[in-house]
Amino acid sequence: MQKLRQRWEIQKNWQIIFPILGALLVLFTAYTISRSFLHLFGLNNTIFEWIFTIGGTLTLYFLLIKFFIWCFKKVENKWKVEYKWEMIAIFIVFALTGSAAGKLAGPLVHWIGLDSENVHGAIYWTLRILLIFPIYQILLVFIGWLFGQYQFFWNFEKKMLKRLGLGTFFS
């Protein structure tokens, strides 16, 4: 436990939640991907189902952990954070925000009255993707605030909006 605390610069006991939550979310992601492959290859409801699921989940888990550690090293000097555990919180916020924005865009398009049944598929998907962008921007700051990273994400938003030519509104 001490090695984990040192590696992620954990100062207080409550900060240990971020590496634990990160590991659990990566495990859930690996499980979900593994189950998707199981159905893709038609191995569900067979004798190999649990062997494939457990083996695939563990393999993907370790590959994803290695990938995220590599990502942490790439952005370590780029992102200005006080402690390394904050990078885990930031990665979690990006993951949750992207997933939530993608999920919320569908019901929003439906609420507007533009279902894939009433409009051409290209129009439906174009509108849905266009709606994801503003939903993502709002959720990013809000979820970042929930995870104690408001200042990081507010600065991130201002930088992104300046690049899009909308920075005059947030100077």
Short mmCIF file of N, CA and C in Angstrom, two decimals, residues 6-116:
data_model
loop_
_atom_site.label_atom_id
_atom_site.label_comp_id
_atom_site.label_asym_id
_atom_site.label_seq_id
_atom_site.Cartn_x
_atom_site.Cartn_y
_atom_site.Cartn_z
N GLN A 6 3.15 6.17 -2.66
CA GLN A 6 4.31 6.92 -3.16
C GLN A 6 4.23 7.13 -4.66
N ARG A 7 3.85 6.09 -5.39
CA ARG A 7 3.81 6.18 -6.85
C ARG A 7 2.83 7.25 -7.32
N TRP A 8 1.68 7.35 -6.68
CA TRP A 8 0.64 8.28 -7.09
C TRP A 8 0.59 9.54 -6.23
N GLU A 9 1.58 9.71 -5.38
CA GLU A 9 1.73 10.91 -4.53
C GLU A 9 0.47 11.16 -3.70
N ILE A 10 -0.01 10.11 -3.05
CA ILE A 10 -1.22 10.21 -2.24
C ILE A 10 -0.84 10.72 -0.86
N GLN A 11 -1.46 11.85 -0.47
CA GLN A 11 -1.16 12.50 0.80
C GLN A 11 -2.20 12.16 1.87
N LYS A 12 -3.45 12.01 1.46
CA LYS A 12 -4.55 11.78 2.40
C LYS A 12 -5.25 10.48 2.04
N ASN A 13 -5.86 9.85 3.03
CA ASN A 13 -6.50 8.55 2.82
C ASN A 13 -7.59 8.57 1.76
N TRP A 14 -8.37 9.64 1.67
CA TRP A 14 -9.47 9.68 0.71
C TRP A 14 -8.98 9.68 -0.74
N GLN A 15 -7.73 10.08 -0.97
CA GLN A 15 -7.20 10.14 -2.33
C GLN A 15 -6.94 8.75 -2.92
N ILE A 16 -6.90 7.73 -2.07
CA ILE A 16 -6.67 6.36 -2.54
C ILE A 16 -7.85 5.87 -3.39
N ILE A 17 -8.99 6.57 -3.28
CA ILE A 17 -10.17 6.18 -4.06
C ILE A 17 -9.90 6.26 -5.56
N PHE A 18 -9.07 7.19 -5.99
CA PHE A 18 -8.86 7.36 -7.43
C PHE A 18 -8.09 6.21 -8.08
N PRO A 19 -6.98 5.73 -7.50
CA PRO A 19 -6.36 4.54 -8.12
C PRO A 19 -7.27 3.31 -8.05
N ILE A 20 -8.01 3.15 -6.94
CA ILE A 20 -8.90 2.00 -6.82
C ILE A 20 -10.04 2.11 -7.83
N LEU A 21 -10.67 3.28 -7.93
CA LEU A 21 -11.75 3.49 -8.89
C LEU A 21 -11.23 3.32 -10.32
N GLY A 22 -10.05 3.84 -10.60
CA GLY A 22 -9.45 3.68 -11.92
C GLY A 22 -9.25 2.22 -12.28
N ALA A 23 -8.71 1.44 -11.35
CA ALA A 23 -8.47 0.01 -11.59
C ALA A 23 -9.78 -0.73 -11.80
N LEU A 24 -10.80 -0.39 -11.01
CA LEU A 24 -12.11 -1.05 -11.16
C LEU A 24 -12.76 -0.70 -12.50
N LEU A 25 -12.65 0.55 -12.90
CA LEU A 25 -13.23 0.95 -14.19
C LEU A 25 -12.50 0.29 -15.36
N VAL A 26 -11.19 0.14 -15.25
CA VAL A 26 -10.44 -0.55 -16.31
C VAL A 26 -10.85 -2.03 -16.35
N LEU A 27 -11.04 -2.63 -15.18
CA LEU A 27 -11.49 -4.02 -15.12
C LEU A 27 -12.87 -4.17 -15.75
N PHE A 28 -13.78 -3.26 -15.44
CA PHE A 28 -15.12 -3.29 -16.03
C PHE A 28 -15.06 -3.12 -17.55
N THR A 29 -14.20 -2.21 -18.01
CA THR A 29 -14.04 -2.00 -19.45
C THR A 29 -13.50 -3.26 -20.13
N ALA A 30 -12.51 -3.88 -19.52
CA ALA A 30 -11.94 -5.11 -20.08
C ALA A 30 -12.99 -6.21 -20.13
N TYR A 31 -13.80 -6.32 -19.08
CA TYR A 31 -14.87 -7.32 -19.05
C TYR A 31 -15.90 -7.06 -20.15
N THR A 32 -16.30 -5.79 -20.31
CA THR A 32 -17.29 -5.43 -21.32
C THR A 32 -16.78 -5.73 -22.72
N ILE A 33 -15.55 -5.38 -23.00
CA ILE A 33 -14.96 -5.66 -24.31
C ILE A 33 -14.86 -7.17 -24.54
N SER A 34 -14.44 -7.88 -23.51
CA SER A 34 -14.31 -9.33 -23.62
C SER A 34 -15.67 -9.98 -23.91
N ARG A 35 -16.71 -9.53 -23.23
CA ARG A 35 -18.06 -10.07 -23.48
C ARG A 35 -18.54 -9.73 -24.89
N SER A 36 -18.16 -8.54 -25.38
CA SER A 36 -18.55 -8.16 -26.74
C SER A 36 -17.89 -9.09 -27.76
N PHE A 37 -16.62 -9.40 -27.54
CA PHE A 37 -15.93 -10.33 -28.45
C PHE A 37 -16.54 -11.72 -28.36
N LEU A 38 -16.96 -12.10 -27.17
CA LEU A 38 -17.59 -13.40 -26.97
C LEU A 38 -18.83 -13.53 -27.84
N HIS A 39 -19.66 -12.50 -27.84
CA HIS A 39 -20.87 -12.51 -28.66
C HIS A 39 -20.54 -12.39 -30.15
N LEU A 40 -19.51 -11.61 -30.47
CA LEU A 40 -19.11 -11.43 -31.86
C LEU A 40 -18.70 -12.76 -32.49
N PHE A 41 -17.96 -13.57 -31.73
CA PHE A 41 -17.49 -14.85 -32.24
C PHE A 41 -18.47 -16.00 -31.98
N GLY A 42 -19.61 -15.70 -31.39
CA GLY A 42 -20.62 -16.72 -31.15
C GLY A 42 -20.24 -17.73 -30.09
N LEU A 43 -19.44 -17.32 -29.11
CA LEU A 43 -19.01 -18.24 -28.07
C LEU A 43 -19.87 -18.19 -26.81
N ASN A 44 -20.92 -17.34 -26.83
CA ASN A 44 -21.77 -17.30 -25.65
C ASN A 44 -22.62 -18.57 -25.60
N ASN A 45 -22.96 -18.97 -24.40
CA ASN A 45 -23.72 -20.20 -24.13
C ASN A 45 -23.00 -21.45 -24.63
N THR A 46 -21.68 -21.41 -24.60
CA THR A 46 -20.89 -22.60 -24.94
C THR A 46 -20.04 -22.98 -23.73
N ILE A 47 -19.34 -24.05 -23.85
CA ILE A 47 -18.48 -24.51 -22.77
C ILE A 47 -17.29 -23.55 -22.56
N PHE A 48 -16.95 -22.78 -23.60
CA PHE A 48 -15.80 -21.88 -23.53
C PHE A 48 -16.15 -20.49 -23.01
N GLU A 49 -17.41 -20.26 -22.72
CA GLU A 49 -17.87 -18.91 -22.37
C GLU A 49 -17.08 -18.31 -21.21
N TRP A 50 -17.02 -18.97 -20.08
CA TRP A 50 -16.35 -18.38 -18.91
C TRP A 50 -14.84 -18.42 -19.04
N ILE A 51 -14.29 -19.42 -19.70
CA ILE A 51 -12.84 -19.46 -19.92
C ILE A 51 -12.43 -18.26 -20.77
N PHE A 52 -13.18 -18.04 -21.86
CA PHE A 52 -12.90 -16.91 -22.75
C PHE A 52 -13.10 -15.59 -22.02
N THR A 53 -14.17 -15.48 -21.25
CA THR A 53 -14.48 -14.24 -20.55
C THR A 53 -13.40 -13.90 -19.53
N ILE A 54 -13.03 -14.85 -18.71
CA ILE A 54 -12.03 -14.59 -17.66
C ILE A 54 -10.66 -14.35 -18.29
N GLY A 55 -10.26 -15.20 -19.23
CA GLY A 55 -8.97 -15.03 -19.88
C GLY A 55 -8.88 -13.73 -20.67
N GLY A 56 -9.94 -13.42 -21.42
CA GLY A 56 -9.97 -12.18 -22.19
C GLY A 56 -9.97 -10.96 -21.31
N THR A 57 -10.75 -11.01 -20.22
CA THR A 57 -10.82 -9.88 -19.30
C THR A 57 -9.46 -9.61 -18.66
N LEU A 58 -8.80 -10.65 -18.17
CA LEU A 58 -7.49 -10.46 -17.54
C LEU A 58 -6.45 -9.96 -18.52
N THR A 59 -6.45 -10.54 -19.73
CA THR A 59 -5.49 -10.11 -20.76
C THR A 59 -5.71 -8.64 -21.13
N LEU A 60 -6.97 -8.28 -21.40
CA LEU A 60 -7.29 -6.90 -21.75
C LEU A 60 -7.01 -5.95 -20.59
N TYR A 61 -7.27 -6.39 -19.36
CA TYR A 61 -7.02 -5.56 -18.19
C TYR A 61 -5.55 -5.15 -18.12
N PHE A 62 -4.66 -6.13 -18.24
CA PHE A 62 -3.24 -5.81 -18.16
C PHE A 62 -2.77 -4.98 -19.35
N LEU A 63 -3.31 -5.23 -20.53
CA LEU A 63 -2.96 -4.42 -21.70
C LEU A 63 -3.45 -2.97 -21.53
N LEU A 64 -4.66 -2.81 -21.03
CA LEU A 64 -5.20 -1.47 -20.82
C LEU A 64 -4.44 -0.72 -19.73
N ILE A 65 -4.08 -1.42 -18.66
CA ILE A 65 -3.29 -0.78 -17.60
C ILE A 65 -1.96 -0.30 -18.16
N LYS A 66 -1.29 -1.14 -18.94
CA LYS A 66 -0.02 -0.74 -19.55
C LYS A 66 -0.21 0.47 -20.46
N PHE A 67 -1.30 0.47 -21.24
CA PHE A 67 -1.60 1.59 -22.12
C PHE A 67 -1.82 2.87 -21.33
N PHE A 68 -2.59 2.80 -20.26
CA PHE A 68 -2.87 4.00 -19.47
C PHE A 68 -1.63 4.51 -18.73
N ILE A 69 -0.78 3.63 -18.28
CA ILE A 69 0.49 4.05 -17.66
C ILE A 69 1.34 4.78 -18.70
N TRP A 70 1.36 4.26 -19.93
CA TRP A 70 2.08 4.91 -21.02
C TRP A 70 1.48 6.30 -21.28
N CYS A 71 0.15 6.38 -21.29
CA CYS A 71 -0.53 7.68 -21.49
C CYS A 71 -0.17 8.65 -20.37
N PHE A 72 -0.14 8.17 -19.13
CA PHE A 72 0.22 9.03 -18.00
C PHE A 72 1.61 9.62 -18.19
N LYS A 73 2.53 8.78 -18.64
CA LYS A 73 3.90 9.27 -18.85
C LYS A 73 3.95 10.32 -19.96
N LYS A 74 3.12 10.14 -20.99
CA LYS A 74 3.10 11.09 -22.11
C LYS A 74 2.58 12.47 -21.70
N VAL A 75 1.58 12.50 -20.83
CA VAL A 75 0.96 13.78 -20.47
C VAL A 75 1.44 14.33 -19.13
N GLU A 76 2.32 13.61 -18.48
CA GLU A 76 2.79 14.01 -17.15
C GLU A 76 3.37 15.42 -17.13
N ASN A 77 4.17 15.76 -18.11
CA ASN A 77 4.78 17.09 -18.15
C ASN A 77 3.88 18.12 -18.83
N LYS A 78 2.91 17.65 -19.60
CA LYS A 78 2.02 18.55 -20.34
C LYS A 78 0.91 19.12 -19.45
N TRP A 79 0.33 18.25 -18.64
CA TRP A 79 -0.75 18.67 -17.76
C TRP A 79 -0.15 19.19 -16.45
N LYS A 80 -0.60 20.34 -16.05
CA LYS A 80 -0.09 20.94 -14.81
C LYS A 80 -0.98 20.53 -13.65
N VAL A 81 -0.60 19.45 -12.98
CA VAL A 81 -1.32 18.98 -11.79
C VAL A 81 -0.32 18.91 -10.64
N GLU A 82 -0.85 19.05 -9.45
CA GLU A 82 0.00 19.06 -8.27
C GLU A 82 0.48 17.65 -7.91
N TYR A 83 -0.43 16.68 -7.99
CA TYR A 83 -0.12 15.30 -7.62
C TYR A 83 -0.48 14.35 -8.75
N LYS A 84 0.21 13.22 -8.80
CA LYS A 84 -0.04 12.25 -9.87
C LYS A 84 -1.42 11.61 -9.78
N TRP A 85 -1.98 11.47 -8.58
CA TRP A 85 -3.30 10.86 -8.46
C TRP A 85 -4.36 11.70 -9.18
N GLU A 86 -4.09 12.99 -9.34
CA GLU A 86 -5.04 13.85 -10.05
C GLU A 86 -5.14 13.46 -11.53
N MET A 87 -4.09 12.90 -12.08
CA MET A 87 -4.13 12.46 -13.48
C MET A 87 -5.13 11.31 -13.63
N ILE A 88 -5.20 10.43 -12.62
CA ILE A 88 -6.17 9.34 -12.67
C ILE A 88 -7.58 9.93 -12.66
N ALA A 89 -7.81 10.91 -11.79
CA ALA A 89 -9.13 11.56 -11.72
C ALA A 89 -9.47 12.21 -13.07
N ILE A 90 -8.50 12.83 -13.70
CA ILE A 90 -8.72 13.49 -14.99
C ILE A 90 -9.06 12.46 -16.07
N PHE A 91 -8.36 11.34 -16.10
CA PHE A 91 -8.66 10.29 -17.07
C PHE A 91 -10.06 9.74 -16.84
N ILE A 92 -10.45 9.56 -15.58
CA ILE A 92 -11.79 9.07 -15.27
C ILE A 92 -12.84 10.06 -15.76
N VAL A 93 -12.60 11.36 -15.53
CA VAL A 93 -13.54 12.39 -15.97
C VAL A 93 -13.69 12.36 -17.49
N PHE A 94 -12.58 12.26 -18.22
CA PHE A 94 -12.66 12.19 -19.67
C PHE A 94 -13.48 10.97 -20.11
N ALA A 95 -13.26 9.83 -19.49
CA ALA A 95 -13.98 8.61 -19.85
C ALA A 95 -15.47 8.73 -19.56
N LEU A 96 -15.81 9.19 -18.37
CA LEU A 96 -17.22 9.32 -18.01
C LEU A 96 -17.93 10.35 -18.87
N THR A 97 -17.26 11.45 -19.14
CA THR A 97 -17.87 12.52 -19.95
C THR A 97 -18.14 12.06 -21.37
N GLY A 98 -17.17 11.40 -21.98
CA GLY A 98 -17.37 10.92 -23.34
C GLY A 98 -18.50 9.91 -23.43
N SER A 99 -18.54 8.99 -22.49
CA SER A 99 -19.60 7.98 -22.49
C SER A 99 -20.96 8.63 -22.26
N ALA A 100 -21.04 9.53 -21.29
CA ALA A 100 -22.31 10.18 -20.97
C ALA A 100 -22.80 11.05 -22.14
N ALA A 101 -21.90 11.79 -22.77
CA ALA A 101 -22.30 12.64 -23.90
C ALA A 101 -22.84 11.79 -25.05
N GLY A 102 -22.19 10.68 -25.32
CA GLY A 102 -22.66 9.79 -26.38
C GLY A 102 -24.02 9.20 -26.06
N LYS A 103 -24.24 8.83 -24.81
CA LYS A 103 -25.52 8.25 -24.40
C LYS A 103 -26.64 9.29 -24.38
N LEU A 104 -26.34 10.52 -23.96
CA LEU A 104 -27.37 11.56 -23.85
C LEU A 104 -27.79 12.13 -25.19
N ALA A 105 -26.93 12.06 -26.18
CA ALA A 105 -27.25 12.63 -27.49
C ALA A 105 -28.42 11.90 -28.14
N GLY A 106 -28.52 10.60 -27.98
CA GLY A 106 -29.62 9.82 -28.57
C GLY A 106 -30.99 10.27 -28.08
N PRO A 107 -31.22 10.28 -26.75
CA PRO A 107 -32.52 10.75 -26.25
C PRO A 107 -32.79 12.21 -26.59
N LEU A 108 -31.76 13.03 -26.67
CA LEU A 108 -31.96 14.44 -27.01
C LEU A 108 -32.44 14.59 -28.46
N VAL A 109 -31.85 13.84 -29.37
CA VAL A 109 -32.29 13.85 -30.76
C VAL A 109 -33.73 13.33 -30.84
N HIS A 110 -34.04 12.30 -30.07
CA HIS A 110 -35.40 11.75 -30.03
C HIS A 110 -36.37 12.80 -29.48
N TRP A 111 -35.99 13.52 -28.45
CA TRP A 111 -36.82 14.56 -27.83
C TRP A 111 -37.12 15.69 -28.83
N ILE A 112 -36.11 16.01 -29.65
CA ILE A 112 -36.30 17.03 -30.69
C ILE A 112 -37.30 16.52 -31.74
N GLY A 113 -37.42 15.21 -31.85
CA GLY A 113 -38.35 14.63 -32.81
C GLY A 113 -37.69 14.10 -34.06
N LEU A 114 -36.40 13.96 -34.02
CA LEU A 114 -35.66 13.47 -35.19
C LEU A 114 -35.12 12.08 -34.90
N ASP A 115 -35.96 11.08 -35.11
CA ASP A 115 -35.54 9.69 -34.92
C ASP A 115 -34.98 9.15 -36.22
N SER A 116 -34.28 8.04 -36.11
CA SER A 116 -33.74 7.42 -37.31
C SER A 116 -34.87 6.88 -38.21
#
